[in-house]
Short mmCIF file of C-alpha atoms and ligand atoms in Angstrom, two decimals:
data_model
loop_
_atom_site.label_atom_id
_atom_site.label_comp_id
_atom_site.label_asym_id
_atom_site.label_seq_id
_atom_site.Cartn_x
_atom_site.Cartn_y
_atom_site.Cartn_z
CA UNK Q 1 116.53 144.76 56.33
CA UNK Q 2 117.68 143.80 59.89
CA UNK Q 3 119.36 146.57 61.67
CA UNK Q 4 122.68 145.32 63.54
CA UNK Q 5 120.91 145.53 67.20
CA UNK Q 6 117.96 143.53 65.91
CA UNK Q 7 115.74 146.16 66.31
CA UNK Q 8 113.18 148.03 64.06
CA UNK Q 9 113.47 147.10 60.29
CA UNK Q 10 112.60 148.90 57.03
CA UNK Q 11 110.94 146.11 55.41
CA UNK Q 12 111.06 146.43 51.66
CA UNK Q 13 108.04 144.53 50.38
CA UNK Q 14 104.15 145.61 50.59
CA UNK Q 15 103.39 142.07 51.71
CA UNK Q 16 106.27 142.47 54.58
CA UNK Q 17 104.58 145.90 55.53
CA UNK Q 18 101.02 144.18 55.46
CA UNK Q 19 102.05 142.04 58.30
CA UNK Q 20 104.79 144.26 60.11
CA UNK Q 21 101.68 145.97 62.07
CA UNK Q 22 101.27 142.67 63.79
CA UNK Q 23 104.91 142.89 65.13
CA UNK Q 24 104.24 145.04 67.90
CA UNK Q 25 107.75 144.05 69.41
CA UNK Q 26 109.93 144.66 66.20
CA UNK Q 27 111.75 141.66 66.42
CA UNK Q 28 110.90 140.78 62.92
CA UNK Q 29 108.71 137.58 63.98
CA UNK Q 30 104.86 138.14 64.26
CA UNK Q 31 104.23 135.33 67.47
CA UNK Q 32 100.57 133.95 67.89
CA UNK Q 33 99.82 136.18 70.86
CA UNK Q 34 100.91 139.40 68.71
CA UNK Q 35 98.33 138.32 65.87
CA UNK Q 36 95.74 137.88 68.57
CA UNK Q 37 96.36 141.19 70.11
CA UNK Q 38 96.91 143.17 66.84
CA UNK Q 39 93.32 141.64 65.57
CA UNK Q 40 91.81 142.81 69.02
CA UNK Q 41 93.20 146.09 68.58
CA UNK Q 42 91.51 146.71 65.22
CA UNK Q 43 88.25 145.56 66.39
CA UNK Q 44 87.89 141.59 66.52
CA UNK Q 45 86.23 140.16 69.65
CA UNK Q 46 88.16 137.72 71.65
CA UNK Q 47 86.80 134.51 70.46
CA UNK Q 48 87.53 135.52 66.73
CA UNK Q 49 91.02 136.98 67.39
CA UNK Q 50 92.15 133.51 68.90
CA UNK Q 51 90.60 131.63 66.21
CA UNK Q 52 92.06 133.54 63.28
CA UNK Q 53 95.26 133.56 64.96
CA UNK Q 54 95.21 130.18 65.38
CA UNK Q 55 94.53 129.49 61.47
CA UNK Q 56 97.24 132.31 60.52
CA UNK Q 57 100.00 131.41 62.67
CA UNK Q 58 99.45 127.67 62.58
CA UNK Q 59 99.26 127.71 58.62
CA UNK Q 60 101.72 130.76 57.96
CA UNK Q 61 104.28 130.01 60.82
CA UNK Q 62 105.91 126.71 59.11
CA UNK Q 63 106.08 128.03 55.67
CA UNK Q 64 108.24 131.32 56.98
CA UNK Q 65 110.27 129.05 59.37
CA UNK Q 66 113.94 129.37 58.96
CA UNK Q 67 115.67 125.73 59.47
CA UNK Q 68 117.67 126.54 62.31
CA UNK Q 69 114.57 128.53 64.34
CA UNK Q 70 114.02 127.74 68.02
CA UNK Q 71 110.84 129.75 68.40
CA UNK Q 72 107.24 128.06 68.59
CA UNK Q 73 106.41 127.09 65.21
CA UNK Q 74 103.54 129.50 65.26
CA UNK Q 75 106.03 132.25 64.88
CA UNK Q 76 105.82 133.92 61.31
CA UNK Q 77 109.14 135.19 59.93
CA UNK Q 78 108.36 138.47 57.94
CA UNK Q 79 111.72 137.90 56.22
CA UNK Q 80 110.06 135.02 54.61
CA UNK Q 81 106.56 136.27 54.34
CA UNK Q 82 106.46 135.71 50.61
CA UNK Q 83 106.32 132.14 51.29
CA UNK Q 84 103.21 132.43 52.93
CA UNK Q 85 101.58 133.59 49.65
CA UNK Q 86 98.89 131.06 48.22
CA UNK Q 87 97.12 130.46 45.12
CA UNK Q 88 93.58 131.40 44.16
CA UNK Q 89 94.59 134.86 45.26
CA UNK Q 90 94.12 138.17 43.27
CA UNK Q 91 97.58 138.55 42.25
CA UNK Q 92 98.11 141.89 43.42
CA UNK Q 93 101.25 140.61 45.37
CA UNK Q 94 103.83 139.08 43.26
CA UNK Q 95 105.70 136.09 44.06
CA UNK Q 96 108.02 138.26 46.15
CA UNK Q 97 105.34 140.07 47.84
CA UNK Q 98 105.50 143.31 46.00
CA UNK Q 99 102.58 145.35 44.88
CA UNK Q 100 101.21 144.66 41.79
CA UNK Q 101 99.20 147.86 40.45
CA UNK Q 102 97.72 146.41 37.47
CA UNK Q 103 96.38 143.13 39.14
CA UNK Q 104 94.85 145.43 41.82
CA UNK Q 105 93.56 147.70 39.41
CA UNK Q 106 91.79 145.00 37.58
CA UNK Q 107 89.71 143.86 40.52
CA UNK Q 108 87.65 146.88 40.53
CA UNK Q 109 87.62 147.39 36.54
CA UNK Q 110 86.31 143.98 35.98
CA UNK Q 111 84.13 143.21 38.91
CA UNK Q 112 83.17 146.76 40.37
CA UNK Q 113 79.98 147.14 37.75
CA UNK Q 114 77.16 148.82 39.96
CA UNK Q 115 79.38 151.58 41.29
CA UNK Q 116 82.90 152.38 39.70
CA UNK Q 117 85.99 151.89 42.06
CA UNK Q 118 83.78 149.71 44.56
CA UNK Q 119 82.55 146.21 44.95
CA UNK Q 120 79.47 144.84 46.51
CA UNK Q 121 79.52 142.05 48.64
CA UNK Q 122 78.37 139.90 45.44
CA UNK Q 123 80.67 141.30 43.32
CA UNK Q 124 83.43 140.75 45.88
CA UNK Q 125 82.28 136.91 45.77
CA UNK Q 126 82.35 136.87 42.06
CA UNK Q 127 86.15 138.03 42.05
CA UNK Q 128 87.06 135.54 44.62
CA UNK Q 129 85.38 132.88 42.57
CA UNK Q 130 87.26 134.09 39.11
CA UNK Q 131 90.41 133.52 40.87
CA UNK Q 132 90.07 129.96 42.28
CA UNK Q 133 92.41 127.69 40.53
CA UNK Q 134 90.77 124.10 39.94
CA UNK Q 135 90.55 122.01 43.38
CA UNK Q 136 92.43 124.29 45.39
CA UNK Q 137 90.57 124.33 48.63
CA UNK Q 138 93.13 125.55 50.83
CA UNK Q 139 93.55 128.48 48.50
CA UNK Q 140 89.82 129.48 48.32
CA UNK Q 141 89.32 128.97 51.99
CA UNK Q 142 92.64 131.44 52.72
CA UNK Q 143 91.19 133.86 50.00
CA UNK Q 144 87.57 133.73 51.51
CA UNK Q 145 88.92 134.53 54.82
CA UNK Q 146 90.94 137.16 53.66
CA UNK Q 147 88.30 139.30 51.50
CA UNK Q 148 85.81 138.39 54.20
CA UNK Q 149 87.56 139.89 56.81
CA UNK Q 150 88.50 142.94 54.77
CA UNK Q 151 84.98 143.47 53.78
CA UNK Q 152 83.78 143.38 57.36
CA UNK Q 153 86.45 145.87 58.52
CA UNK Q 154 86.37 148.29 55.59
CA UNK Q 155 82.83 148.12 53.94
CA UNK Q 156 81.10 151.73 53.93
CA UNK Q 157 77.69 152.02 55.49
CA UNK Q 158 75.77 150.87 52.14
CA UNK Q 159 78.11 147.70 52.17
CA UNK Q 160 80.43 148.82 49.14
CA UNK Q 161 84.26 147.95 49.39
CA UNK Q 162 85.89 150.97 47.82
CA UNK Q 163 89.03 150.93 45.87
CA UNK Q 164 91.07 153.66 47.85
CA UNK Q 165 90.21 151.53 51.36
CA UNK Q 166 91.10 148.28 49.84
CA UNK Q 167 94.58 149.67 48.67
CA UNK Q 168 95.55 150.42 52.41
CA UNK Q 169 95.17 146.82 53.24
CA UNK Q 170 98.42 145.77 51.07
CA UNK Q 171 100.60 148.03 52.58
CA UNK Q 172 99.22 147.47 56.16
CA UNK Q 173 98.28 151.10 56.62
CA UNK Q 174 94.66 150.34 57.09
CA UNK Q 175 95.60 148.19 60.15
CA UNK Q 176 97.19 151.52 61.84
CA UNK Q 177 94.08 153.44 60.96
CA UNK Q 178 91.68 151.17 62.42
CA UNK Q 179 93.89 150.77 65.82
CA UNK Q 180 94.29 154.74 65.72
CA UNK Q 181 97.95 154.25 65.57
CA UNK Q 182 100.60 156.23 63.63
CA UNK Q 183 102.28 153.95 60.97
CA UNK Q 184 106.15 153.70 60.24
CA UNK Q 185 105.59 156.38 57.54
CA UNK Q 186 103.67 158.70 59.73
CA UNK Q 187 100.31 158.07 58.13
C1 HEM Y 1 92.18 141.37 59.66
C2 HEM Y 1 93.47 141.25 59.32
C3 HEM Y 1 93.80 141.23 57.94
C4 HEM Y 1 93.22 141.43 56.78
C5 HEM Y 1 91.79 142.34 56.52
C6 HEM Y 1 94.10 140.68 55.84
C7 HEM Y 1 93.57 140.89 54.44
C8 HEM Y 1 94.33 140.24 53.30
C9 HEM Y 1 93.90 140.69 51.87
C10 HEM Y 1 92.71 141.28 51.44
C11 HEM Y 1 95.12 140.07 51.26
C12 HEM Y 1 95.25 140.00 49.82
C13 HEM Y 1 94.47 138.72 48.78
C14 HEM Y 1 94.67 139.01 47.53
O1 HEM Y 1 94.96 139.70 46.80
O2 HEM Y 1 93.87 137.88 47.03
C15 HEM Y 1 96.03 139.47 52.23
C16 HEM Y 1 97.15 138.77 51.77
C17 HEM Y 1 97.91 138.18 52.77
N1 HEM Y 1 97.86 138.50 54.09
FE1 HEM Y 1 96.44 139.21 55.27
N2 HEM Y 1 95.27 140.22 56.37
C18 HEM Y 1 94.92 140.29 57.69
C19 HEM Y 1 96.08 140.06 58.62
C20 HEM Y 1 97.11 139.32 58.49
C21 HEM Y 1 98.14 138.60 59.26
C22 HEM Y 1 97.88 138.95 60.62
C23 HEM Y 1 98.96 137.96 58.32
C24 HEM Y 1 100.13 137.23 58.75
C25 HEM Y 1 100.87 137.62 59.87
C26 HEM Y 1 98.45 137.99 57.06
C27 HEM Y 1 99.23 137.36 55.85
C28 HEM Y 1 98.93 137.56 54.65
C29 HEM Y 1 99.80 136.83 53.50
C30 HEM Y 1 100.82 136.24 53.70
C31 HEM Y 1 99.08 137.39 52.52
C32 HEM Y 1 99.45 136.68 50.93
C33 HEM Y 1 98.53 135.79 50.22
C34 HEM Y 1 98.39 136.03 48.95
O3 HEM Y 1 98.07 137.00 48.34
O4 HEM Y 1 98.53 134.84 48.34
N3 HEM Y 1 97.30 138.83 56.61
N4 HEM Y 1 95.55 139.71 53.28
#
């Protein structure tokens, strides 16, 4: 939902909220340098932030780009972010980018075998592999990148990825927490 002055927007889907953290100037576009700076602010080193931003903006930018756009092809348009959804994911976002509670619950009920509501690193890998579609190499790589990054940022001291923490990546509130910033909903 764009405001008349093109200013801050109240994004409606969870996936829009997932990426809005990175849109620091709130123009509805996540530029390459915004992704890079945002990743730095949540703890990525310089080289890792640049590499990840290159991949993320290079892949998602063109998919979300409106026909008449004049910006860099590395610009990610939040209004079209659902076009960045790939295959071999967990299904916790639907095709529009809404959060799907039942699919999310399944991640932990099916694969969290050693500790309730948490995944070990190998259980996380089992979950990813079970979601793989045949020969979907791009989807496998995207999913691995997302979950490996999340695991690195959010695992506890025993190497467990908890359900409640994982929930907060879907609406982006995890990012505000890691950056020590207040999110749009005040948390
Ligand atoms: C360190 C930062 C980030 C982490 C840890 C992260 C993690 C995740 C995770 C765990 C998912 C869910 C995958 C699934 O349900 O299988 C996801 C989905 C997604 N993320 Fe991120 N993400 C990050 C940054 C970004 C950025 C900067 C963008 C773009 C500006 C982005 C765009 C997306 C998109 C489009 C999806 C939907 C993919 C799908 O489910 O098919 N993410 N991310």
